Short mmCIF file of C-alpha atoms in Angstrom, two decimals:
data_model
loop_
_atom_site.label_atom_id
_atom_site.label_comp_id
_atom_site.label_asym_id
_atom_site.label_seq_id
_atom_site.Cartn_x
_atom_site.Cartn_y
_atom_site.Cartn_z
CA UNK A 24 87.28 25.10 -2.86
CA UNK A 25 86.26 25.85 0.73
CA UNK A 26 82.84 27.32 1.39
CA UNK A 27 81.79 29.12 4.45
CA UNK A 28 78.43 28.04 5.95
CA UNK A 29 76.71 31.05 7.46
CA UNK A 30 74.71 30.86 10.66
CA UNK A 31 71.58 32.03 8.83
CA UNK A 32 71.90 29.14 6.35
CA UNK A 33 72.27 26.71 9.25
CA UNK A 34 69.16 28.03 10.95
CA UNK A 35 67.15 28.00 7.69
CA UNK A 36 68.14 24.43 6.81
CA UNK A 37 67.49 23.23 10.34
CA UNK A 38 63.99 24.71 10.37
CA UNK A 39 63.24 23.18 6.95
CA UNK A 40 64.29 19.72 8.10
CA UNK A 41 62.39 20.05 11.36
CA UNK A 42 59.21 21.20 9.63
CA UNK A 43 59.48 18.49 7.00
CA UNK A 44 59.91 15.66 9.49
CA UNK A 45 57.31 17.18 11.78
CA UNK A 46 54.85 17.45 8.90
CA UNK A 47 55.41 13.80 7.98
CA UNK A 48 54.99 12.81 11.60
CA UNK A 49 51.77 14.82 11.94
CA UNK A 50 50.38 13.31 8.73
CA UNK A 51 51.06 9.82 10.01
CA UNK A 52 49.56 10.79 13.37
CA UNK A 53 46.40 12.01 11.60
CA UNK A 54 46.13 8.71 9.73
CA UNK A 55 46.63 6.84 13.00
CA UNK A 56 43.85 8.79 14.74
CA UNK A 57 41.39 8.51 11.81
CA UNK A 58 42.67 5.13 10.59
CA UNK A 59 42.15 6.54 7.07
CA UNK A 60 44.92 7.05 4.58
CA UNK A 61 42.78 9.44 2.53
CA UNK A 62 41.52 12.24 4.75
CA UNK A 63 41.28 15.05 2.20
CA UNK A 64 40.96 15.26 -1.60
CA UNK A 65 44.59 16.31 -1.94
CA UNK A 66 45.73 13.03 -0.40
CA UNK A 67 44.45 11.08 -3.43
CA UNK A 68 42.15 12.97 -5.86
CA UNK A 69 41.21 9.87 -7.86
CA UNK A 70 40.81 7.77 -4.74
CA UNK A 71 38.58 10.41 -3.11
CA UNK A 72 36.25 10.32 -6.14
CA UNK A 73 35.91 6.57 -5.78
CA UNK A 74 35.47 6.89 -2.01
CA UNK A 75 32.58 9.34 -2.42
CA UNK A 76 30.97 6.98 -4.94
CA UNK A 77 31.23 4.00 -2.61
CA UNK A 78 29.93 6.05 0.33
CA UNK A 79 26.90 7.13 -1.73
CA UNK A 80 26.24 3.52 -2.74
CA UNK A 81 26.51 2.28 0.85
CA UNK A 82 24.20 5.06 2.05
CA UNK A 83 21.62 4.03 -0.56
CA UNK A 84 21.92 0.40 0.53
CA UNK A 85 21.35 1.41 4.14
CA UNK A 86 18.20 3.31 3.10
CA UNK A 87 16.93 0.26 1.21
CA UNK A 88 17.59 -1.83 4.32
CA UNK A 89 15.59 0.68 6.38
CA UNK A 90 12.77 0.45 3.84
CA UNK A 91 12.84 -3.34 4.03
CA UNK A 92 12.63 -3.21 7.83
CA UNK A 93 9.53 -1.01 7.59
CA UNK A 94 8.03 -3.22 4.86
CA UNK A 95 8.62 -6.30 6.99
CA UNK A 96 6.69 -4.62 9.79
CA UNK A 97 3.70 -3.91 7.53
CA UNK A 98 3.64 -7.35 5.94
CA UNK A 99 4.36 -9.28 9.12
CA UNK A 100 1.41 -7.56 10.80
CA UNK A 101 -0.80 -8.25 7.77
CA UNK A 102 0.28 -11.90 7.84
CA UNK A 103 -0.55 -12.25 11.52
CA UNK A 104 -3.87 -10.43 11.08
CA UNK A 105 -4.94 -12.70 8.24
CA UNK A 106 -4.06 -15.73 10.35
CA UNK A 107 -6.41 -14.42 13.04
CA UNK A 108 -9.09 -13.76 10.41
CA UNK A 109 -8.74 -17.37 9.25
CA UNK A 110 -9.19 -18.56 12.84
CA UNK A 111 -12.34 -16.46 13.22
CA UNK A 112 -13.69 -17.80 9.93
CA UNK A 113 -13.08 -21.34 11.08
CA UNK A 114 -15.14 -20.65 14.17
CA UNK A 115 -17.88 -18.96 12.11
CA UNK A 116 -18.02 -22.02 9.88
CA UNK A 117 -18.41 -24.23 12.93
CA UNK A 118 -21.30 -22.05 14.12
CA UNK A 119 -22.87 -22.14 10.66
CA UNK A 120 -22.64 -25.91 10.60
CA UNK A 121 -24.41 -26.06 13.94
CA UNK A 122 -27.04 -23.55 12.82
CA UNK A 123 -27.75 -25.42 9.60
CA UNK A 124 -28.73 -28.54 11.51
CA UNK A 125 -32.47 -29.19 11.31
CA UNK A 126 -32.79 -30.36 14.91
CA UNK A 127 -31.92 -26.95 16.39
CA UNK A 128 -34.65 -24.73 17.78
CA UNK A 129 -35.04 -20.99 17.29
CA UNK A 130 -33.62 -20.40 20.76
CA UNK A 131 -30.59 -22.55 19.91
CA UNK A 132 -29.89 -20.50 16.79
CA UNK A 133 -30.37 -17.29 18.79
CA UNK A 134 -27.71 -18.46 21.22
CA UNK A 135 -25.34 -19.28 18.36
CA UNK A 136 -26.11 -15.88 16.81
CA UNK A 137 -24.82 -14.05 19.89
CA UNK A 138 -21.34 -15.48 19.36
CA UNK A 139 -21.57 -14.99 15.57
CA UNK A 140 -22.30 -11.27 16.03
CA UNK A 141 -19.29 -10.93 18.33
CA UNK A 142 -17.12 -12.68 15.76
CA UNK A 143 -18.43 -10.34 13.06
CA UNK A 144 -17.39 -7.34 15.14
CA UNK A 145 -14.01 -8.96 15.71
CA UNK A 146 -13.56 -9.30 11.95
CA UNK A 147 -14.27 -5.58 11.53
CA UNK A 148 -11.64 -4.84 14.16
CA UNK A 149 -9.08 -7.05 12.42
CA UNK A 150 -9.81 -5.37 9.09
CA UNK A 151 -9.03 -2.03 10.77
CA UNK A 152 -5.59 -3.17 11.96
CA UNK A 153 -3.00 -0.38 12.01
CA UNK A 154 0.78 -0.38 11.83
CA UNK A 155 2.47 2.62 13.43
CA UNK A 156 -0.86 4.45 13.41
CA UNK A 157 -1.59 3.69 9.74
CA UNK A 158 -4.35 1.42 8.44
CA UNK A 159 -2.84 -1.45 6.51
CA UNK A 160 -6.00 -2.37 4.57
CA UNK A 161 -7.29 1.10 3.56
CA UNK A 162 -5.16 1.78 0.50
CA UNK A 163 -3.67 5.28 0.54
CA UNK A 164 -6.18 6.47 3.15
CA UNK A 165 -4.00 5.27 6.01
CA UNK A 166 -5.06 7.98 8.45
CA UNK A 167 -8.55 6.50 8.98
CA UNK A 168 -10.07 3.10 9.64
CA UNK A 169 -10.58 0.95 6.56
CA UNK A 170 -14.09 -0.21 7.57
CA UNK A 171 -16.96 0.87 9.74
CA UNK A 172 -19.82 -1.30 10.89
CA UNK A 173 -23.15 -0.36 9.38
CA UNK A 174 -26.48 -1.86 8.24
CA UNK A 175 -27.52 -3.26 4.89
CA UNK A 176 -30.50 -5.08 3.41
CA UNK A 177 -31.14 -8.63 2.25
CA UNK A 178 -34.31 -9.62 0.42
CA UNK A 179 -35.56 -13.14 -0.18
CA UNK A 180 -36.77 -12.27 -3.69
CA UNK A 181 -34.36 -11.10 -6.38
CA UNK A 182 -35.08 -7.79 -8.08
CA UNK A 183 -37.41 -6.35 -5.47
CA UNK A 184 -34.98 -3.61 -4.48
CA UNK A 185 -31.95 -2.47 -6.46
CA UNK A 186 -28.60 -1.66 -4.86
CA UNK A 187 -29.41 2.04 -4.88
CA UNK A 188 -33.09 1.58 -4.15
CA UNK A 189 -32.93 1.95 -0.40
CA UNK A 190 -31.24 3.92 2.36
CA UNK A 191 -30.97 2.72 5.95
CA UNK A 192 -30.47 5.08 8.89
CA UNK A 193 -29.95 4.39 12.56
CA UNK A 194 -28.42 1.43 14.33
CA UNK A 195 -29.57 -1.84 15.82
CA UNK A 196 -27.88 -4.51 17.90
CA UNK A 197 -30.14 -7.17 16.41
CA UNK A 198 -31.48 -8.04 12.99
CA UNK A 199 -34.69 -6.28 11.94
CA UNK A 200 -36.95 -8.66 10.00
CA UNK A 201 -39.67 -7.01 7.89
CA UNK A 202 -42.83 -8.71 6.58
CA UNK A 203 -45.29 -6.98 4.21
CA UNK A 204 -48.99 -7.30 4.93
CA UNK A 205 -50.15 -5.39 1.83
CA UNK A 206 -48.92 -6.43 -1.61
CA UNK A 207 -48.31 -4.54 -4.83
CA UNK A 208 -46.48 -1.27 -5.32
CA UNK A 209 -45.67 0.37 -1.99
CA UNK A 210 -47.53 3.57 -1.26
CA UNK A 211 -48.48 5.71 1.69
CA UNK A 212 -50.43 3.56 4.10
CA UNK A 213 -49.06 0.20 2.92
CA UNK A 214 -48.93 -2.07 5.98
CA UNK A 215 -45.94 -4.01 7.19
CA UNK A 216 -44.71 -5.44 10.46
CA UNK A 217 -41.24 -5.95 11.87
CA UNK A 218 -39.47 -7.79 14.67
CA UNK A 219 -36.13 -7.22 16.37
CA UNK A 220 -36.08 -10.36 18.52
CA UNK A 221 -36.23 -13.09 15.92
CA UNK A 222 -40.03 -13.18 15.60
CA UNK A 223 -41.04 -13.42 19.26
CA UNK A 224 -42.73 -10.03 19.19
CA UNK A 225 -43.91 -7.94 16.24
CA UNK A 226 -44.62 -4.26 15.71
CA UNK A 227 -46.93 -3.10 12.93
CA UNK A 228 -46.28 0.02 10.87
CA UNK A 229 -47.36 1.79 7.69
CA UNK A 230 -45.36 3.29 4.86
CA UNK A 231 -45.26 7.10 4.89
CA UNK A 232 -44.76 9.49 1.98
CA UNK A 233 -42.39 12.40 2.66
CA UNK A 234 -43.81 14.26 -0.32
CA UNK A 235 -43.33 14.48 -4.10
CA UNK A 236 -39.93 16.10 -3.70
CA UNK A 237 -38.54 12.85 -2.29
CA UNK A 238 -37.81 9.93 -4.64
CA UNK A 239 -38.36 7.45 -1.82
CA UNK A 240 -40.98 6.33 0.66
CA UNK A 241 -40.26 6.09 4.39
CA UNK A 242 -40.55 3.13 6.77
CA UNK A 243 -40.08 3.49 10.53
CA UNK A 244 -38.60 0.34 12.09
CA UNK A 245 -38.03 1.39 15.69
CA UNK A 246 -34.42 2.48 16.14
CA UNK A 247 -33.90 2.03 12.41
CA UNK A 248 -35.58 3.71 9.46
CA UNK A 249 -35.52 2.76 5.80
CA UNK A 250 -36.22 4.92 2.77
CA UNK A 251 -37.19 2.78 -0.22
CA UNK A 252 -37.77 3.63 -3.88
CA UNK A 253 -41.22 4.61 -5.04
CA UNK A 254 -42.69 1.87 -7.16
CA UNK A 255 -41.09 -0.94 -5.19
CA UNK A 256 -43.41 -3.93 -5.57
CA UNK A 257 -43.75 -6.51 -2.81
CA UNK A 258 -45.70 -9.73 -2.25
CA UNK A 259 -47.81 -9.77 0.89
CA UNK A 260 -48.38 -12.63 3.33
CA UNK A 261 -50.68 -13.06 6.25
CA UNK A 262 -49.56 -12.02 9.72
CA UNK A 263 -50.14 -15.60 10.75
CA UNK A 264 -47.71 -16.88 8.12
CA UNK A 265 -44.17 -16.86 9.52
CA UNK A 266 -42.61 -18.83 6.68
CA UNK A 267 -40.07 -16.34 5.32
CA UNK A 268 -39.85 -18.21 2.01
CA UNK A 269 -43.38 -17.03 1.13
CA UNK A 270 -43.98 -13.44 0.09
CA UNK A 271 -41.48 -10.62 0.41
CA UNK A 272 -39.27 -10.54 3.50
CA UNK A 273 -36.41 -8.19 4.25
CA UNK A 274 -33.55 -8.52 6.72
CA UNK A 275 -31.84 -5.35 7.94
CA UNK A 276 -28.61 -6.80 9.14
CA UNK A 277 -24.97 -5.91 9.90
CA UNK A 278 -22.31 -5.36 7.27
CA UNK A 279 -19.17 -3.25 6.96
CA UNK A 280 -18.67 -0.17 4.81
CA UNK A 281 -15.27 0.21 3.12
CA UNK A 282 -13.87 3.74 3.53
CA UNK A 283 -10.53 3.31 1.79
CA UNK A 284 -9.72 3.77 -1.88
CA UNK A 285 -9.46 1.41 -4.83
CA UNK A 286 -7.71 0.71 -8.11
CA UNK A 287 -10.84 -0.10 -10.09
CA UNK A 288 -10.72 2.65 -12.71
CA UNK A 289 -8.20 4.02 -15.19
CA UNK A 290 -9.06 7.42 -16.64
CA UNK A 291 -7.77 8.94 -19.87
CA UNK A 292 -7.90 12.69 -20.48
CA UNK A 293 -6.79 14.73 -23.49
CA UNK A 294 -3.93 16.85 -22.19
CA UNK A 295 -3.21 19.05 -25.16
CA UNK A 296 -4.64 19.78 -28.59
CA UNK A 297 -7.27 17.04 -28.86
CA UNK A 298 -10.50 18.64 -27.77
CA UNK A 299 -13.11 15.89 -28.10
CA UNK A 300 -12.35 14.57 -31.59
CA UNK A 301 -10.37 11.60 -30.28
CA UNK A 302 -11.00 9.96 -26.91
CA UNK A 303 -9.14 7.22 -25.09
CA UNK A 304 -9.63 4.28 -22.75
CA UNK A 305 -6.95 2.33 -20.91
CA UNK A 306 -6.68 -1.15 -19.47
CA UNK A 307 -3.99 -2.94 -17.50
CA UNK A 308 -2.19 -2.39 -14.22
CA UNK A 309 -0.55 1.01 -14.20
CA UNK A 310 1.52 2.03 -11.18
CA UNK A 311 1.26 5.76 -11.88
CA UNK A 312 0.28 8.44 -14.37
CA UNK A 313 1.52 8.08 -17.95
CA UNK A 314 1.68 10.99 -20.41
CA UNK A 315 1.44 9.98 -24.08
CA UNK A 316 2.57 12.36 -26.84
CA UNK A 317 1.85 11.96 -30.56
CA UNK A 318 5.12 12.50 -32.48
CA UNK A 319 3.91 12.50 -36.08
CA UNK A 320 0.69 13.63 -37.73
CA UNK A 321 -1.53 10.81 -38.97
CA UNK A 322 -4.82 9.02 -38.46
CA UNK A 323 -6.06 6.26 -36.20
CA UNK A 324 -6.21 3.95 -39.22
CA UNK A 325 -2.44 4.08 -39.79
CA UNK A 326 0.70 3.69 -37.73
CA UNK A 327 0.72 5.97 -34.71
CA UNK A 328 4.16 7.25 -33.70
CA UNK A 329 4.25 8.24 -30.07
CA UNK A 330 6.38 8.81 -26.97
CA UNK A 331 5.46 8.39 -23.33
CA UNK A 332 6.66 9.73 -19.99
CA UNK A 333 6.36 8.10 -16.58
CA UNK A 334 7.65 11.10 -14.58
CA UNK A 335 5.37 13.93 -15.56
CA UNK A 336 7.21 14.87 -18.75
CA UNK A 337 10.74 15.15 -17.37
CA UNK A 338 11.95 12.17 -19.43
CA UNK A 339 10.45 10.56 -22.52
CA UNK A 340 10.66 7.10 -24.06
CA UNK A 341 10.61 7.82 -27.79
CA UNK A 342 10.31 6.02 -31.14
CA UNK A 343 7.25 3.90 -30.31
CA UNK A 344 4.87 2.81 -33.05
CA UNK A 345 1.44 1.20 -32.80
CA UNK A 346 0.18 -1.43 -35.20
CA UNK A 347 -3.08 -0.48 -36.97
CA UNK A 348 -6.21 -2.06 -35.49
CA UNK A 349 -8.82 -3.90 -37.50
CA UNK A 350 -10.98 -0.78 -37.42
CA UNK A 351 -9.76 2.52 -38.83
CA UNK A 352 -11.51 4.34 -36.00
CA UNK A 353 -9.23 3.10 -33.19
CA UNK A 354 -5.56 2.55 -32.36
CA UNK A 355 -3.91 0.64 -29.49
CA UNK A 356 -0.74 2.06 -27.93
CA UNK A 357 1.34 -0.22 -25.74
CA UNK A 358 2.55 1.34 -22.48
CA UNK A 359 4.33 -0.01 -19.39
CA UNK A 360 1.63 -1.78 -17.43
CA UNK A 361 -1.15 -1.67 -20.00
CA UNK A 362 -2.64 -0.41 -23.23
CA UNK A 363 -4.07 2.97 -24.25
CA UNK A 364 -6.77 2.64 -26.92
CA UNK A 365 -7.64 5.78 -28.89
CA UNK A 366 -11.15 6.03 -30.35
CA UNK A 367 -12.63 8.25 -33.00
CA UNK A 368 -15.13 10.76 -31.67
CA UNK A 369 -16.31 12.71 -34.74
CA UNK A 370 -12.75 12.63 -36.06
CA UNK A 371 -9.73 10.35 -36.23
CA UNK A 372 -6.92 12.75 -37.08
CA UNK A 373 -3.88 13.03 -34.84
CA UNK A 374 -1.47 15.95 -34.93
CA UNK A 375 2.14 16.03 -33.76
CA UNK A 376 2.18 17.28 -30.18
CA UNK A 377 -1.26 15.97 -29.21
CA UNK A 378 -1.12 14.51 -25.70
CA UNK A 379 -3.16 12.22 -23.47
CA UNK A 380 -2.69 11.44 -19.80
CA UNK A 381 -3.50 8.02 -18.36
CA UNK A 382 -4.33 8.41 -14.68
CA UNK A 383 -5.22 5.24 -12.77
CA UNK A 384 -6.72 5.27 -9.32
CA UNK A 385 -4.01 4.27 -6.91
CA UNK A 386 -4.36 2.55 -3.57
CA UNK A 387 -1.19 0.54 -3.00
CA UNK A 388 1.82 1.96 -1.17
CA UNK A 389 5.08 0.92 -2.78
CA UNK A 390 8.45 0.88 -1.01
CA UNK A 391 11.77 0.77 -2.88
CA UNK A 392 13.83 -2.23 -1.76
CA UNK A 393 16.58 -2.01 -4.40
CA UNK A 394 17.56 0.34 -7.24
CA UNK A 395 15.28 -1.59 -9.61
CA UNK A 396 12.67 -3.14 -7.33
CA UNK A 397 9.77 -1.96 -5.20
CA UNK A 398 7.11 -3.82 -3.24
CA UNK A 399 3.56 -3.05 -2.09
CA UNK A 400 3.22 -3.08 1.69
CA UNK A 401 -0.50 -2.43 2.15
CA UNK A 402 -3.76 -3.93 0.96
CA UNK A 403 -7.08 -2.85 -0.54
CA UNK A 404 -9.54 -3.94 2.13
CA UNK A 405 -12.60 -4.34 -0.07
CA UNK A 406 -10.73 -6.83 -2.27
CA UNK A 407 -9.95 -8.92 0.80
CA UNK A 408 -12.93 -8.58 3.11
CA UNK A 409 -15.63 -7.28 0.79
CA UNK A 410 -18.39 -5.35 2.52
CA UNK A 411 -20.22 -2.53 0.75
CA UNK A 412 -18.51 0.29 -1.14
CA UNK A 413 -19.48 3.50 -2.91
CA UNK A 414 -17.44 4.09 -6.05
CA UNK A 415 -16.34 7.76 -6.40
CA UNK A 416 -18.37 7.95 -9.62
CA UNK A 417 -21.53 6.62 -7.92
CA UNK A 418 -23.94 8.00 -5.33
CA UNK A 419 -24.84 4.79 -3.50
CA UNK A 420 -23.21 1.84 -1.79
CA UNK A 421 -23.27 -1.62 -3.35
CA UNK A 422 -21.95 -5.00 -2.17
CA UNK A 423 -18.39 -5.54 -3.34
CA UNK A 424 -17.84 -8.26 -5.93
CA UNK A 425 -14.65 -9.96 -4.68
CA UNK A 426 -12.32 -11.90 -6.97
CA UNK A 427 -14.84 -11.85 -9.81
CA UNK A 428 -17.31 -14.06 -7.93
CA UNK A 429 -21.06 -13.53 -7.63
CA UNK A 430 -20.78 -12.38 -4.03
CA UNK A 431 -19.88 -15.64 -2.32
CA UNK A 432 -16.38 -14.34 -1.51
CA UNK A 433 -17.67 -11.16 0.16
CA UNK A 434 -16.71 -11.92 3.75
CA UNK A 435 -18.52 -9.11 5.55
CA UNK A 436 -21.72 -9.61 3.57
CA UNK A 437 -21.65 -13.37 4.19
CA UNK A 438 -20.89 -12.97 7.90
CA UNK A 439 -23.60 -10.31 8.24
CA UNK A 440 -26.17 -12.54 6.54
CA UNK A 441 -25.16 -15.43 8.78
CA UNK A 442 -25.84 -13.31 11.86
CA UNK A 443 -29.20 -12.26 10.43
CA UNK A 444 -30.33 -15.75 9.50
CA UNK A 445 -29.25 -17.19 12.84
CA UNK A 446 -31.10 -14.45 14.73
CA UNK A 447 -34.27 -15.00 12.66
CA UNK A 448 -34.15 -18.83 12.65
CA UNK A 449 -33.65 -19.13 8.87
CA UNK A 450 -32.09 -22.57 8.39
CA UNK A 451 -31.88 -22.38 4.58
CA UNK A 452 -30.13 -19.01 4.78
CA UNK A 453 -27.61 -20.37 7.27
CA UNK A 454 -26.86 -23.28 4.95
CA UNK A 455 -26.15 -20.88 2.08
CA UNK A 456 -23.87 -18.80 4.30
CA UNK A 457 -21.96 -21.93 5.27
CA UNK A 458 -21.18 -22.58 1.60
CA UNK A 459 -20.26 -18.91 0.99
CA UNK A 460 -17.93 -18.86 4.01
CA UNK A 461 -15.73 -21.41 2.26
CA UNK A 462 -15.30 -19.05 -0.70
CA UNK A 463 -14.68 -16.10 1.63
CA UNK A 464 -12.03 -18.01 3.55
CA UNK A 465 -10.34 -19.12 0.34
CA UNK A 466 -10.12 -15.50 -0.81
CA UNK A 467 -8.51 -14.51 2.51
CA UNK A 468 -6.04 -17.39 2.24
CA UNK A 469 -5.18 -16.37 -1.33
CA UNK A 470 -4.31 -12.88 -0.15
CA UNK A 471 -2.36 -14.32 2.79
CA UNK A 472 -0.31 -16.34 0.29
CA UNK A 473 0.37 -13.15 -1.64
CA UNK A 474 1.56 -11.45 1.56
CA UNK A 475 3.79 -14.44 2.29
CA UNK A 476 5.28 -14.21 -1.20
CA UNK A 477 6.12 -10.55 -0.64
CA UNK A 478 7.72 -11.40 2.70
CA UNK A 479 9.90 -13.96 0.92
CA UNK A 480 10.92 -11.30 -1.58
CA UNK A 481 12.01 -9.10 1.31
CA UNK A 482 14.11 -11.94 2.71
CA UNK A 483 15.86 -12.40 -0.63
CA UNK A 484 16.33 -8.66 -1.06
CA UNK A 485 17.86 -8.44 2.43
CA UNK A 486 20.39 -11.14 1.56
CA UNK A 487 21.27 -9.45 -1.74
CA UNK A 488 21.73 -6.07 -0.07
CA UNK A 489 23.89 -7.55 2.69
CA UNK A 490 26.20 -9.12 0.10
CA UNK A 491 26.30 -5.90 -1.89
CA UNK A 492 26.98 -3.85 1.23
CA UNK A 493 29.84 -6.17 2.20
CA UNK A 494 31.36 -5.86 -1.27
CA UNK A 495 31.03 -2.07 -1.37
CA UNK A 496 32.44 -1.72 2.15
CA UNK A 497 35.39 -3.93 1.26
CA UNK A 498 36.13 -1.89 -1.86
CA UNK A 499 35.88 1.34 0.13
CA UNK A 500 38.19 -0.03 2.82
CA UNK A 501 40.82 -1.00 0.26
CA UNK A 502 41.04 2.62 -0.91
CA UNK A 503 40.35 4.57 2.26
CA UNK A 504 41.56 2.55 5.24
CA UNK A 505 45.19 2.54 6.35
CA UNK A 506 47.32 -0.52 7.09
CA UNK A 507 47.68 -0.21 10.86
CA UNK A 508 50.79 -2.39 11.25
CA UNK A 509 52.61 -0.60 8.42
CA UNK A 510 51.48 2.77 9.77
CA UNK A 511 52.75 2.00 13.29
CA UNK A 512 56.16 1.07 11.89
CA UNK A 513 56.21 4.19 9.76
CA UNK A 514 55.11 6.33 12.70
CA UNK A 515 57.89 4.96 14.89
CA UNK A 516 60.47 5.65 12.19
CA UNK A 517 59.21 9.20 11.65
CA UNK A 518 59.18 9.86 15.38
CA UNK A 519 62.80 8.66 15.63
CA UNK A 520 63.75 10.80 12.63
CA UNK A 521 62.13 13.86 14.16
CA UNK A 522 63.86 13.31 17.48
CA UNK A 523 67.16 12.91 15.65
CA UNK A 524 66.61 16.15 13.77
CA UNK A 525 65.81 17.95 16.99
CA UNK A 526 68.88 16.62 18.74
CA UNK A 527 71.27 17.27 15.85
CA UNK A 528 69.80 20.72 15.35
CA UNK A 529 70.28 21.62 19.00
CA UNK A 530 73.91 20.56 18.76
CA UNK A 531 74.49 22.52 15.57
CA UNK A 532 72.77 25.59 16.93
CA UNK A 533 75.14 25.67 19.88
CA UNK A 534 78.23 25.83 17.57
CA UNK A 535 79.62 29.35 17.07
CA UNK A 536 83.04 31.04 16.48
CA UNK A 537 82.56 32.60 19.86
CA UNK A 538 83.11 29.16 21.36
CA UNK A 539 86.74 29.26 20.13
CA UNK A 540 87.70 32.83 20.93
#
């Protein structure tokens, strides 16, 4: 049966074929220009989902790598700074060894003291090292210097003055040595004398009383003044007796005041429903606030069922139970990083819904270096260099006890005393400082080892992330990237097909019955 093909059908079919081959050619051309075989979700819906997942993973890896780069900068600078501190301490030890020698004169020790004071100031500068404008040894208070040079007091007799029993104002470029000429409890008119040049010249003064409203007495020491507690008892010596092991002698000498923050205290507050019937204390090493919720009513003497949240209550870790303590008036709850101990305070009853918040002081800056790992990049200066520090709960500065020692590891206090004893020709004091410098240096080296360990962690983390990035990129490429050689062949074939369609269509379009009439 013969069928007649109309001109309109010819035109319609020709346009369809042209558009189809052109569309295929354009799609291949798009893949060639982008070198991606999946350019839109409709190209491969499942593949696009996987592509977005891999891209998100790679982006996270790149952010971790950026974090590691920044962390390396912090820790590398800390490492270099501690190496310089160690070099300064070595030189200070050499000066202390010289100063402890019995054959040296007062002038010799004064000459050594000049260099020791410069080295002390250099140590303060190193402790205030900044990375990108941020102090690396000030805890969270990175916008200010970690330490400032100031004055403190040393006394040759224990118990004469307490840590909060004096206040020093003013400044001095040399040690002020004070000798008391009148003994007993200090009062208005008590005589003393002081020297600022190592005992070559002396100035006599008397204690003044600012009035009953003041808890302290006042002593004028030239460019420096000292307010000292009423009732302070001293032992007097004659003005002709310059042996500073007899009687009461005081050295107003350099030290450094720590201005950063610490991690020395963990507070516990009742958040809901407790009032004051049950209180809490916490111990351990918490990295952030922890909210604890009591899930079942009970007493401190029995099992305590509780949940805790590390993100402010957004998510809870449930079904935790404490084991009863020996005493019915307390209960210990295990938490990530430490223990919360609840104590009876005129009551030991717990109700469902009662809450406590554990809030530690925080000073370390943590940087995420992987989905499950973070690292501290800064330091707490007082735990490294010592100095004097005023706890937020206190109203006076005290020497920092470093690494649980009796003060021997307090670098700034030891270095300040060394300067003072060299400037005042105190051989025994210099010998003690020499021994303490060894402890101070060991503490610095211990922290340097910790910094080195964190740097090694960063190196390992970098290697792990590089391998993970390579794997993720390879998986992404297998789904997203086009095979260039196959695409070029396909593109050539589609171009030939399109040209053929155009040519055959032009020939067909020219055919008409009018050509045969």
